[in-house]
Short mmCIF file of C-alpha atoms and ligand atoms in Angstrom, two decimals:
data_model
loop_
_atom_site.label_atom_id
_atom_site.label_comp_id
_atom_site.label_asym_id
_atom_site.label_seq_id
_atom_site.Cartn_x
_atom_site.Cartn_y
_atom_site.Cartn_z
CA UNK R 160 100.85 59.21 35.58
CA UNK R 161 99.04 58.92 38.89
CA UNK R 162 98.58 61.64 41.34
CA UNK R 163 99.23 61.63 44.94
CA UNK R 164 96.66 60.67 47.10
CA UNK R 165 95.83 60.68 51.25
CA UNK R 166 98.88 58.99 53.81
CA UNK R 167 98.85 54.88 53.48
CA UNK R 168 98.76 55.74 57.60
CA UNK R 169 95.47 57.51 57.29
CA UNK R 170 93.78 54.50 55.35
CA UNK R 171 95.59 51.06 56.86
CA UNK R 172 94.60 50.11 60.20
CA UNK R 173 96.70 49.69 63.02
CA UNK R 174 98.70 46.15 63.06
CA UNK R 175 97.52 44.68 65.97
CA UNK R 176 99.55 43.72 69.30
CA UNK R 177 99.59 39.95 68.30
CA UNK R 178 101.33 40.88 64.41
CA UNK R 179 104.62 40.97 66.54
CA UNK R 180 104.78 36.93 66.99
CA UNK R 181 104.59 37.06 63.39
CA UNK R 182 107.50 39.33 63.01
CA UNK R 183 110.73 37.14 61.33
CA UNK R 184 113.99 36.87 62.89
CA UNK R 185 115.56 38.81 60.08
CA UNK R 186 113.79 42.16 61.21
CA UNK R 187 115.53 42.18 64.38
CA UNK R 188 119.11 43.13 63.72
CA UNK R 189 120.20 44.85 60.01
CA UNK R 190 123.45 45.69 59.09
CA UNK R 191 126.73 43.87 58.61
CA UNK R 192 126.55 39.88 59.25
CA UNK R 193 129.30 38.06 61.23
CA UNK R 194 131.52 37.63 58.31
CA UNK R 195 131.54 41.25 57.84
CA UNK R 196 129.37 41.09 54.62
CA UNK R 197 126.98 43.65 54.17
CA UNK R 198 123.13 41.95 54.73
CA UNK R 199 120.23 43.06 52.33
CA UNK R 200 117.04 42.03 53.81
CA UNK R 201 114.21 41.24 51.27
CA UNK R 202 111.30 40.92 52.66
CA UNK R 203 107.99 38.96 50.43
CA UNK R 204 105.38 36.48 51.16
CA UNK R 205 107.31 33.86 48.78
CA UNK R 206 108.16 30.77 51.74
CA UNK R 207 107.12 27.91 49.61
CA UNK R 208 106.67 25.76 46.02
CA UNK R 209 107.01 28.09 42.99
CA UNK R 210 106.99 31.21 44.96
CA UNK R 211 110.39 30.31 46.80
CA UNK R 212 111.37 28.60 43.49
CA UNK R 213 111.53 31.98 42.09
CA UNK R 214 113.34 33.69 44.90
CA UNK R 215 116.05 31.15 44.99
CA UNK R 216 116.76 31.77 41.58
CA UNK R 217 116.94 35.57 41.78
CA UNK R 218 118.68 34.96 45.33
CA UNK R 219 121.65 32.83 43.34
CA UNK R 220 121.93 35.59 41.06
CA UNK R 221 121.91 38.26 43.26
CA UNK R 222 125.13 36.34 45.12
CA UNK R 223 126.72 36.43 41.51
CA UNK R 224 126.06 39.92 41.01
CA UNK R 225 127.00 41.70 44.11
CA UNK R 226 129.69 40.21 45.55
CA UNK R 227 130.14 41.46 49.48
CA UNK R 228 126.27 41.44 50.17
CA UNK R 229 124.30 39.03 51.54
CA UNK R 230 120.70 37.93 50.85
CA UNK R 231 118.63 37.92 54.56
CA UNK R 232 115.12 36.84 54.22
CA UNK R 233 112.47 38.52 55.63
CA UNK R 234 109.74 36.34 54.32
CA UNK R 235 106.23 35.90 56.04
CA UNK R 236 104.15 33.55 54.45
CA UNK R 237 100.50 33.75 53.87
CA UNK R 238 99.32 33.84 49.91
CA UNK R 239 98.54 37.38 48.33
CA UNK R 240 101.00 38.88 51.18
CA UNK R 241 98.12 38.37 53.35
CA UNK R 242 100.21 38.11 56.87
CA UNK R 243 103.48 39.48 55.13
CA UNK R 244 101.44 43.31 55.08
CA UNK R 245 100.01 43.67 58.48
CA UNK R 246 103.43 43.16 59.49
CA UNK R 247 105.19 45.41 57.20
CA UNK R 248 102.80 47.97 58.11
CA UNK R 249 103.68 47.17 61.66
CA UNK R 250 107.73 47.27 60.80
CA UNK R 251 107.31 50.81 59.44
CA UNK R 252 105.18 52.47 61.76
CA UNK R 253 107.96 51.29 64.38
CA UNK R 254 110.50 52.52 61.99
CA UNK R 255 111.89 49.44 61.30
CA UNK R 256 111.86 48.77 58.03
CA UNK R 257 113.54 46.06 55.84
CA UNK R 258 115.50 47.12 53.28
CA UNK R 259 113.72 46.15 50.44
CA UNK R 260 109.67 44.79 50.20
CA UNK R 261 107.56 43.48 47.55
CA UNK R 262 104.87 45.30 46.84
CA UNK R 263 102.36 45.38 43.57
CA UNK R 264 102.66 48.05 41.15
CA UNK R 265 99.35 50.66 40.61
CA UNK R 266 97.01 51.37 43.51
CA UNK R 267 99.01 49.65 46.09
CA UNK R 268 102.63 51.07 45.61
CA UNK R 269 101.19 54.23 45.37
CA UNK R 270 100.07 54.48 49.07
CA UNK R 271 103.08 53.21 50.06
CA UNK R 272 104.76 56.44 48.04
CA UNK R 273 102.14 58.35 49.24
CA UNK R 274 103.46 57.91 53.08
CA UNK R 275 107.10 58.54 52.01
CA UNK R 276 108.05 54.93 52.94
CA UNK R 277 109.81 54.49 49.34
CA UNK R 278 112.79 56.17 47.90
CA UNK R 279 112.72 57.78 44.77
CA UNK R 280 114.81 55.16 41.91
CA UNK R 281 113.99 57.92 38.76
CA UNK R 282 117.97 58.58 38.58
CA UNK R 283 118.05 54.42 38.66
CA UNK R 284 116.06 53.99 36.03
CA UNK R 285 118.09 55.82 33.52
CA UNK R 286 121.53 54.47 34.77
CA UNK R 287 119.95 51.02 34.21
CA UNK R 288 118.57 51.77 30.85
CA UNK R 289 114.97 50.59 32.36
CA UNK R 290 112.48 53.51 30.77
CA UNK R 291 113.62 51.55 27.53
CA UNK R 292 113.58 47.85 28.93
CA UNK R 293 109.83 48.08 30.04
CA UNK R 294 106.68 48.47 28.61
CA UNK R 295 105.46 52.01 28.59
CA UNK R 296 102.35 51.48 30.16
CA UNK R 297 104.00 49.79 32.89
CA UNK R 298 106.39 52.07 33.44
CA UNK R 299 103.32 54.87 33.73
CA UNK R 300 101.43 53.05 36.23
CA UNK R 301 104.51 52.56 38.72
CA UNK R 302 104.94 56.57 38.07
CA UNK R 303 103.68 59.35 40.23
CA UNK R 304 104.38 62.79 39.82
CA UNK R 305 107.12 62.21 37.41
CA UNK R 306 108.88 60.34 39.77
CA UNK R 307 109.48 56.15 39.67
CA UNK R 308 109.97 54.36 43.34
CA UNK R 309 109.93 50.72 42.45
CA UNK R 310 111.42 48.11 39.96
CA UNK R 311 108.94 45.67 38.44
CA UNK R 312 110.32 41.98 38.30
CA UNK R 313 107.41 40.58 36.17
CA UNK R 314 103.61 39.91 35.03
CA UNK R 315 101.34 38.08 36.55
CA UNK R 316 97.72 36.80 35.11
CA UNK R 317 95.17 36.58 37.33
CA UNK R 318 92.03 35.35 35.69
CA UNK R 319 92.84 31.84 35.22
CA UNK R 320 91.03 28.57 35.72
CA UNK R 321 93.65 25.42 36.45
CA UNK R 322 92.03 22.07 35.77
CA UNK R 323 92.60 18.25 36.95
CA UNK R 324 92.11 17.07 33.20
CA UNK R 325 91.42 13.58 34.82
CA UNK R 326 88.80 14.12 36.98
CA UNK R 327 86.58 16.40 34.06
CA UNK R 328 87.35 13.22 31.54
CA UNK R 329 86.25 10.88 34.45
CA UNK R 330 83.10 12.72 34.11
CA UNK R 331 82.48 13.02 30.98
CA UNK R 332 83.43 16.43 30.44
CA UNK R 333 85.55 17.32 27.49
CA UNK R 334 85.16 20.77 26.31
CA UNK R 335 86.35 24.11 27.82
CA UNK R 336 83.21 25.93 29.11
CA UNK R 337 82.80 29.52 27.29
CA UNK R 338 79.90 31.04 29.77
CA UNK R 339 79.38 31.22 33.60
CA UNK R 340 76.53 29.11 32.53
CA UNK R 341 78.22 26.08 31.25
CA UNK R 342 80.58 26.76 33.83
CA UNK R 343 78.13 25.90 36.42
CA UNK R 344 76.79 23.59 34.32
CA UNK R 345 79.40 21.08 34.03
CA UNK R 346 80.05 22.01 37.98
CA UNK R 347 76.78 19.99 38.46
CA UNK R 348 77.90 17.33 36.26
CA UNK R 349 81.15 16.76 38.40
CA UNK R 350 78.97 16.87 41.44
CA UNK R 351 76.45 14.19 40.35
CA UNK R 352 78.90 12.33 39.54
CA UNK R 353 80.68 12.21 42.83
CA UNK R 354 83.24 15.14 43.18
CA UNK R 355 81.05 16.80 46.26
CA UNK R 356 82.97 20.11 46.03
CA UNK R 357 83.89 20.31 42.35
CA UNK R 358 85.22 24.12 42.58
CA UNK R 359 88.57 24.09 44.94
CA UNK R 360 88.23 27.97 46.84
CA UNK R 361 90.38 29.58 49.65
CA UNK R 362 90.26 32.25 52.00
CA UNK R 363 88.43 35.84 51.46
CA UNK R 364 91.52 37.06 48.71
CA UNK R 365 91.05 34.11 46.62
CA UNK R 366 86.92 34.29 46.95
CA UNK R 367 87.70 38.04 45.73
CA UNK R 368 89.70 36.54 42.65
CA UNK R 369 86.54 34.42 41.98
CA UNK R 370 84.60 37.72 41.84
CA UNK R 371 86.30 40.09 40.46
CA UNK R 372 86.51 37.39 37.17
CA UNK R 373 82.87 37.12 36.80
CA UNK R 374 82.81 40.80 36.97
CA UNK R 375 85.17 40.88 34.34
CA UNK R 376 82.75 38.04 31.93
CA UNK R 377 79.32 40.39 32.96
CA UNK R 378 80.76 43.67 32.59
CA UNK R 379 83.37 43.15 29.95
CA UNK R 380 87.19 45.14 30.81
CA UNK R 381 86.13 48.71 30.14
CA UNK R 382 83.40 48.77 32.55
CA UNK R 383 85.32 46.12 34.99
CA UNK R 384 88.50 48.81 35.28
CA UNK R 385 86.08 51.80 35.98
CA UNK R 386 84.85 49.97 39.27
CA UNK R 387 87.51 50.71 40.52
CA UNK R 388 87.97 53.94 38.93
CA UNK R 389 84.72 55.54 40.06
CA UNK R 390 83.12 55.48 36.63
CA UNK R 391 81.42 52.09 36.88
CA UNK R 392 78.84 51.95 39.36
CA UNK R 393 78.58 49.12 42.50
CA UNK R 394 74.67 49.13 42.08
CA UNK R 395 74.13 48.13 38.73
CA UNK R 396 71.89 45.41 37.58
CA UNK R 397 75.07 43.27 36.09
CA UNK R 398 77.52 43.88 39.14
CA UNK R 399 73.97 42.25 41.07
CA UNK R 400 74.08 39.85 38.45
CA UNK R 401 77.67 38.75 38.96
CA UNK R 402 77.14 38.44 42.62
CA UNK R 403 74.62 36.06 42.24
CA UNK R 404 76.68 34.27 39.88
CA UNK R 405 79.41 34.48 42.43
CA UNK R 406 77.28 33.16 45.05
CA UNK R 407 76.17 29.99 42.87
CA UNK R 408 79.78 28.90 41.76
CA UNK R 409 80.61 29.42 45.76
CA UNK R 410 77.86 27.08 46.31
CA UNK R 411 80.11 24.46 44.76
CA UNK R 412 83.10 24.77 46.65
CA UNK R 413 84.50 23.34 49.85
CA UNK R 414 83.17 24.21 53.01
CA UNK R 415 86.26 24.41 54.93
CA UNK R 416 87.73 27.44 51.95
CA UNK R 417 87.55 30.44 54.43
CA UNK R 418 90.34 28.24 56.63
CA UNK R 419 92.31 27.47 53.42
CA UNK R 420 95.24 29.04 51.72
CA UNK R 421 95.79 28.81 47.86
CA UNK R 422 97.80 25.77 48.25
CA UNK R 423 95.66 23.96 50.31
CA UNK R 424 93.50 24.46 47.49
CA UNK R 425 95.10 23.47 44.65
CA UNK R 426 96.07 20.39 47.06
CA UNK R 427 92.38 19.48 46.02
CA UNK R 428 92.55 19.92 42.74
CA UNK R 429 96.01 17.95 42.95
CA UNK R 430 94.18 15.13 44.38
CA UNK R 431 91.54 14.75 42.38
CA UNK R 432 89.20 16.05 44.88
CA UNK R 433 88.23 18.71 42.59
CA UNK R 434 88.05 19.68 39.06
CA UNK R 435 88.63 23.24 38.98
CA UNK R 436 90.65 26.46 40.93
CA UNK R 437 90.25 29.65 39.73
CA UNK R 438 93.81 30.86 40.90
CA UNK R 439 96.34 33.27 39.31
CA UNK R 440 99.27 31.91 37.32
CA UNK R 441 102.02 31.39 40.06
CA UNK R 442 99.75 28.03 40.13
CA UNK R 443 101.54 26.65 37.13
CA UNK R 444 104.89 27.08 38.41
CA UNK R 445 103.90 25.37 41.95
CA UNK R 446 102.00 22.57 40.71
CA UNK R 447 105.30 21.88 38.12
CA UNK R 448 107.22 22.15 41.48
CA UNK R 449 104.84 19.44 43.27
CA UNK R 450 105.21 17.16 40.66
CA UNK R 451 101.51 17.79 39.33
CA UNK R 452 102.49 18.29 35.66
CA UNK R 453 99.19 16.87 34.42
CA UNK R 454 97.30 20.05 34.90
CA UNK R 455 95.27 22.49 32.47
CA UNK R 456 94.06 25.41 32.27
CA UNK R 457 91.74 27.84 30.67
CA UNK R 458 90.82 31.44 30.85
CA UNK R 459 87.76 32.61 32.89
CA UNK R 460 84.60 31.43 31.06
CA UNK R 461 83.38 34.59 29.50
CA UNK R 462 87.00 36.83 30.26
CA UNK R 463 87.43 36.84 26.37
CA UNK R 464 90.71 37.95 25.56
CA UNK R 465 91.09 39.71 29.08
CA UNK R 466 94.32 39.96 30.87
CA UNK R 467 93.72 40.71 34.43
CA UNK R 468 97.84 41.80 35.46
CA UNK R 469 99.45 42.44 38.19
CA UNK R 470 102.95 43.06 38.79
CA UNK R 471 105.28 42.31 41.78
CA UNK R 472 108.02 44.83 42.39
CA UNK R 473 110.56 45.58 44.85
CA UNK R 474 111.64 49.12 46.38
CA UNK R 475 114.13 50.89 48.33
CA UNK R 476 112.86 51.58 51.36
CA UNK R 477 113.03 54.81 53.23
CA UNK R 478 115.45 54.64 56.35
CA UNK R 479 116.92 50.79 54.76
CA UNK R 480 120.16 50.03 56.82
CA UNK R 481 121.92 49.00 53.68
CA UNK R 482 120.67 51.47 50.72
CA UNK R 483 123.71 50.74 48.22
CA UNK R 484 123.48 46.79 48.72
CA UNK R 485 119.83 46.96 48.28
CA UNK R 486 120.39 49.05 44.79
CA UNK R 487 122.72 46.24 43.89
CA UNK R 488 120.03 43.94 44.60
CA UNK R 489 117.40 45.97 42.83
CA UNK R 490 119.54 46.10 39.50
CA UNK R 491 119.59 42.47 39.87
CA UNK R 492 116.00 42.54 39.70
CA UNK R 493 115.59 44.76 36.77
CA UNK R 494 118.28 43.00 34.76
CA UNK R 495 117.30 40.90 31.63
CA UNK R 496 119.08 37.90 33.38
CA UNK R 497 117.46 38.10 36.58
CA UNK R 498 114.16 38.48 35.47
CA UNK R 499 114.79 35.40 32.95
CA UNK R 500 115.91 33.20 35.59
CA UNK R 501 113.33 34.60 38.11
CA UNK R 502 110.35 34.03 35.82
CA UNK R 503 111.30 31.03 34.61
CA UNK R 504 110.91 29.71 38.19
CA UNK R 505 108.20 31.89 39.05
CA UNK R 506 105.24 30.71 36.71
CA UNK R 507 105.38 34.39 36.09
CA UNK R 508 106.55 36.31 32.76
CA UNK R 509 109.28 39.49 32.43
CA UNK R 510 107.99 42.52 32.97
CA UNK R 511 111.19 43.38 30.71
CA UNK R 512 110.43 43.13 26.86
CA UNK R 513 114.21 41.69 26.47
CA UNK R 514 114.68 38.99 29.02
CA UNK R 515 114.60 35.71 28.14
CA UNK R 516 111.62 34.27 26.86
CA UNK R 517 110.19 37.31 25.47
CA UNK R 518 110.68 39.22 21.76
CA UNK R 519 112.82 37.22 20.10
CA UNK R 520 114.57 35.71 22.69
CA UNK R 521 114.59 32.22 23.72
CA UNK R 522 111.68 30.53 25.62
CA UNK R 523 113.40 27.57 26.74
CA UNK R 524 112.97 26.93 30.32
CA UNK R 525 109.45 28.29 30.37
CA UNK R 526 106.80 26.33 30.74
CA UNK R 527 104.40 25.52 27.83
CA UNK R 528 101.50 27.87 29.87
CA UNK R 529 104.49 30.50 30.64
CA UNK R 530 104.41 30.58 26.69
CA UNK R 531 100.99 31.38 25.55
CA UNK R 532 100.93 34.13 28.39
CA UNK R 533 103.66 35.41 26.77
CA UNK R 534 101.48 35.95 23.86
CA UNK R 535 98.85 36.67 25.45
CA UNK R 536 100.50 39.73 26.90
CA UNK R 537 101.07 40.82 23.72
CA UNK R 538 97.92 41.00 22.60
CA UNK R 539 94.86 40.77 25.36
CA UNK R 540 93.15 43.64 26.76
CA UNK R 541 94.45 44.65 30.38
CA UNK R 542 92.56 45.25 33.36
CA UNK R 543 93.97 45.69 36.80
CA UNK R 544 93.30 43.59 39.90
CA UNK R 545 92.20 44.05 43.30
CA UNK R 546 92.86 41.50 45.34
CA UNK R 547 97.05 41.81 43.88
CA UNK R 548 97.09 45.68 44.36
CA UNK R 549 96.87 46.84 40.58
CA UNK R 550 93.63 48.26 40.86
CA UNK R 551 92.54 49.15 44.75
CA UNK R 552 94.07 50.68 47.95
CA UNK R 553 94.63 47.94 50.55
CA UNK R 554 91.90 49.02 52.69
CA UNK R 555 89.34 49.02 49.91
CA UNK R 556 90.60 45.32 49.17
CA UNK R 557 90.09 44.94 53.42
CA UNK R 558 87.32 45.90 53.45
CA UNK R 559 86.41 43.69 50.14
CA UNK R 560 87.72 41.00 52.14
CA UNK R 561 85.67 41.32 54.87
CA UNK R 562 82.64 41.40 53.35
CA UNK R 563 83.37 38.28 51.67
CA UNK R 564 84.32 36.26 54.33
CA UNK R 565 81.55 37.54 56.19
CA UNK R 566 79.17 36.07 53.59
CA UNK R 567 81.08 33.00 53.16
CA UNK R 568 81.08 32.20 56.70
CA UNK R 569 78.06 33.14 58.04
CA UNK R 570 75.68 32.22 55.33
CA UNK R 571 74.09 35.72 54.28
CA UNK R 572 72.59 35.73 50.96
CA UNK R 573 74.07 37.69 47.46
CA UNK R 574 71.87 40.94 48.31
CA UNK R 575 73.96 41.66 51.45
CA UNK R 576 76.92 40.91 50.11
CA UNK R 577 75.90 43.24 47.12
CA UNK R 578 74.93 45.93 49.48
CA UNK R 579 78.75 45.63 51.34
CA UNK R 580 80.34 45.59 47.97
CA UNK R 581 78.42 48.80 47.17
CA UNK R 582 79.20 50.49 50.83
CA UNK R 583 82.73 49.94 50.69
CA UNK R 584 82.91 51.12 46.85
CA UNK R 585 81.15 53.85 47.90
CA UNK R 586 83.38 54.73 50.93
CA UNK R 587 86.77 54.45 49.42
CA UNK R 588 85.85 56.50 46.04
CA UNK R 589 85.19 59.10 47.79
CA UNK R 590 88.15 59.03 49.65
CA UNK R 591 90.18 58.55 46.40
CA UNK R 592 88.77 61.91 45.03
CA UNK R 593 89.23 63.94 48.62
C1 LIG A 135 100.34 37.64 44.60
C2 LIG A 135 101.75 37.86 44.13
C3 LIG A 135 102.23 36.66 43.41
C4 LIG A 135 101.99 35.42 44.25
C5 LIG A 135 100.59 35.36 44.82
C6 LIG A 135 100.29 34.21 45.76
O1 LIG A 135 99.86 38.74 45.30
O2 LIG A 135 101.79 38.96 43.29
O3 LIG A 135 103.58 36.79 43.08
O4 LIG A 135 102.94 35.39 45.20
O5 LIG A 135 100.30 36.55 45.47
O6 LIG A 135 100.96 34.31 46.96
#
């Protein structure tokens, strides 16, 4: 169980005056609709390919479940919630709040319980049978002081490499690279032979993805988790290490990725413009939704049998306009059916252990990926993530963020990046403990 820690006010910073153009139509009126029905607003970062895929299917069964209510979307794209957060945090500081949001389970949720912008679902949970339906660790991190605030609606993997087979065979490479080394290696190889920007690489959040898995290969997932726990230090010789090796793979990316979103790039890796995208596994569902079913993929080279989760989960929020419609849609959420036909769609897997395609239900409809991460999950060794909320505050991940897309953009070398990754570690450890 996790402790309190300091206000989510205290730590974000203020939404600034231009966050209010992004503000959807949906957060200005709540309430009943027209017709009379009652309107739930959900409010995610899920506007397009497998992401809305997955909404649409919970959406349809939401309609079925809880007849009288009616789904409004609040959605604000931007991948990772990127947009969709600034102006959330806006929302609620104006005490406006949707009535439900998505937001990751661990480190994230916890500020957001922290500032009392959650209500508490404990009594939920055992109505719904729920302490029983998930996985106990799960269950533990989205605890805090005995008390649950959020319902999980699957698992995510985030330390995944998706691959355009054809352009590796075109080549000449054939075999699944097991070190950063070969890695890079056969990065040169696609190079040479013509692929000028072999490793497809987004914005700051997905550069921090790219890190945080060669962390994971130099510092293996005990020592990776307590980075973020305080009992790993910044300044050692392998987090150095894994910067520079950071620095070389971004050396083979393309030069417009701080101006990118994920699926601008996985559009290079869709058009053979690239070989590689490290990316987490929503990828799988949207590239099956854009028609790209010849993909691949491997785990990070060196990851091992790491899982690096992360967990998406919806709450009620404090002051929501429609509290019993947004419980209706929260039980949809936690059921075994939503989550099968949510997941299914999503690229993700249940975060219940009896929805479709896990224990010894069926696994039809899930893709053949969705299935080995299914036993993966089983199995692997878990480590949180940063840049998806599992393992840091959202300022430490800002300020992450920052530092990355200062290096990326104004050419700085590994040591200064090092030296930011070490300040902001520093900084926000602290914090944790005050
Ligand atoms: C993650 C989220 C996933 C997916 C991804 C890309 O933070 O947990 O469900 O939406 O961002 O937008």
């Amino acid at each position: 169980m996790r402790s309190t820690r300091r206000s989510l006010a205290a730590r974000l910073t203020a939404a600034g005056a231009g966050l209010v153009l992004l503000l959807p139509a949906a957060a200005c009126s709540a309430g009943d609709d027209d017709t009379g029905a009652a309107r739930v607003e959900v409010f995610t970062w899920w506007a397009e390919g497998g992401e809305k895929a997955g909404l649409d299917a919970l959406v349809s069964r939401f309609t079925a479940d809880c007849p009288g209510q009616q789904f409004t979307d609040g959605v604000v794209a931007g991948g990772a919630g990127i947009n969709a957060k600034q102006v959330l945090t806006a929302r609620l500081a104006q005490d406006d709040p949707p009535d439900t949001f998505q937001v990751h389970a661990g480190a994230e949720l916890t500020e957001h319980i922290d500032a009392g912008q959650v209500q508490d679902l404990t009594a939920e949970y055992d109505t719904w049978g729920l302490r029983q339906a998930l996985p106990e660790g799960l269950v533990d991190d989205l605890t805090v002081n005995g008390k649950i605030y959020s319902v999980p609606a699957n698992v995510h993997r985030a330390n995944v490499v998706w691959i355009n087979p054809q352009v590796l065979s075109d080549a000449g490479i054939h075999t699944t690279p097991k070190t950063i080394t070969a890695f890079l290696r056969d990065l040169e190889k696609l190079r040479k032979s013509g692929i000028e920007s072999p490793l497809a690489l987004g914005r700051d959040w997905t550069q921090l993805m790219l890190l945080e898995a060669v962390l994971i290969s130099k510092l293996g997932a005990e020592k990776f988790s307590g980075l973020f726990s305080g009992e790993t230090s910044w300044s050692s010789s392998a987090v150095s290490a894994g910067v520079r090796d950071f620095a070389k793979l971004v050396s083979y990316s393309n030069a417009d990725r701080d101006s990118m979103d994920w699926p601008d790039a996985e559009r290079l890796l869709i058009d053979g413009k690239a070989g590689y995208q490290v990316m987490g596994d929503w990828e799988a569902a949207d590239l099956e939704a854009k028609g790209f079913k010849a993909y691949d993929w491997f785990t990070f080279p060196g990851n091992g049998d790491v899982f690096q989760w992360l967990a998406d989960s919806f709450v009620l929020a404090e002051g929501a306009p429609n509290p019993d419609g947004t419980k209706c849609w929260l039980k949809t959420v936690a059921s075994a059916e939503g989550q099968g036909v949510f997941n299914a769609a999503k690229g993700s897997i249940p975060a219940r252990t009896d929805a479709a395609g896990t224990g010894s239900a069926s696994t039809a409809g899930f893709s053949s990926y969705q299935q080995s991460a299914m036993e993966d999950w089983k199995t692997a060794t878990p480590v949180p993530s940063c840049a998806h909320g599992s393992a840091c505050s959202q300022a430490w991940q800002n300020a992450v963020n920052s530092a990355l897309s200062a290096y990326s953009t104004t050419h700085q070398n590994a040591t200064t990046l090092h030296k930011a990754l070490v300040a902001a570690a520093t900084q926000f450890i602290k914090q944790e403990r005050e």
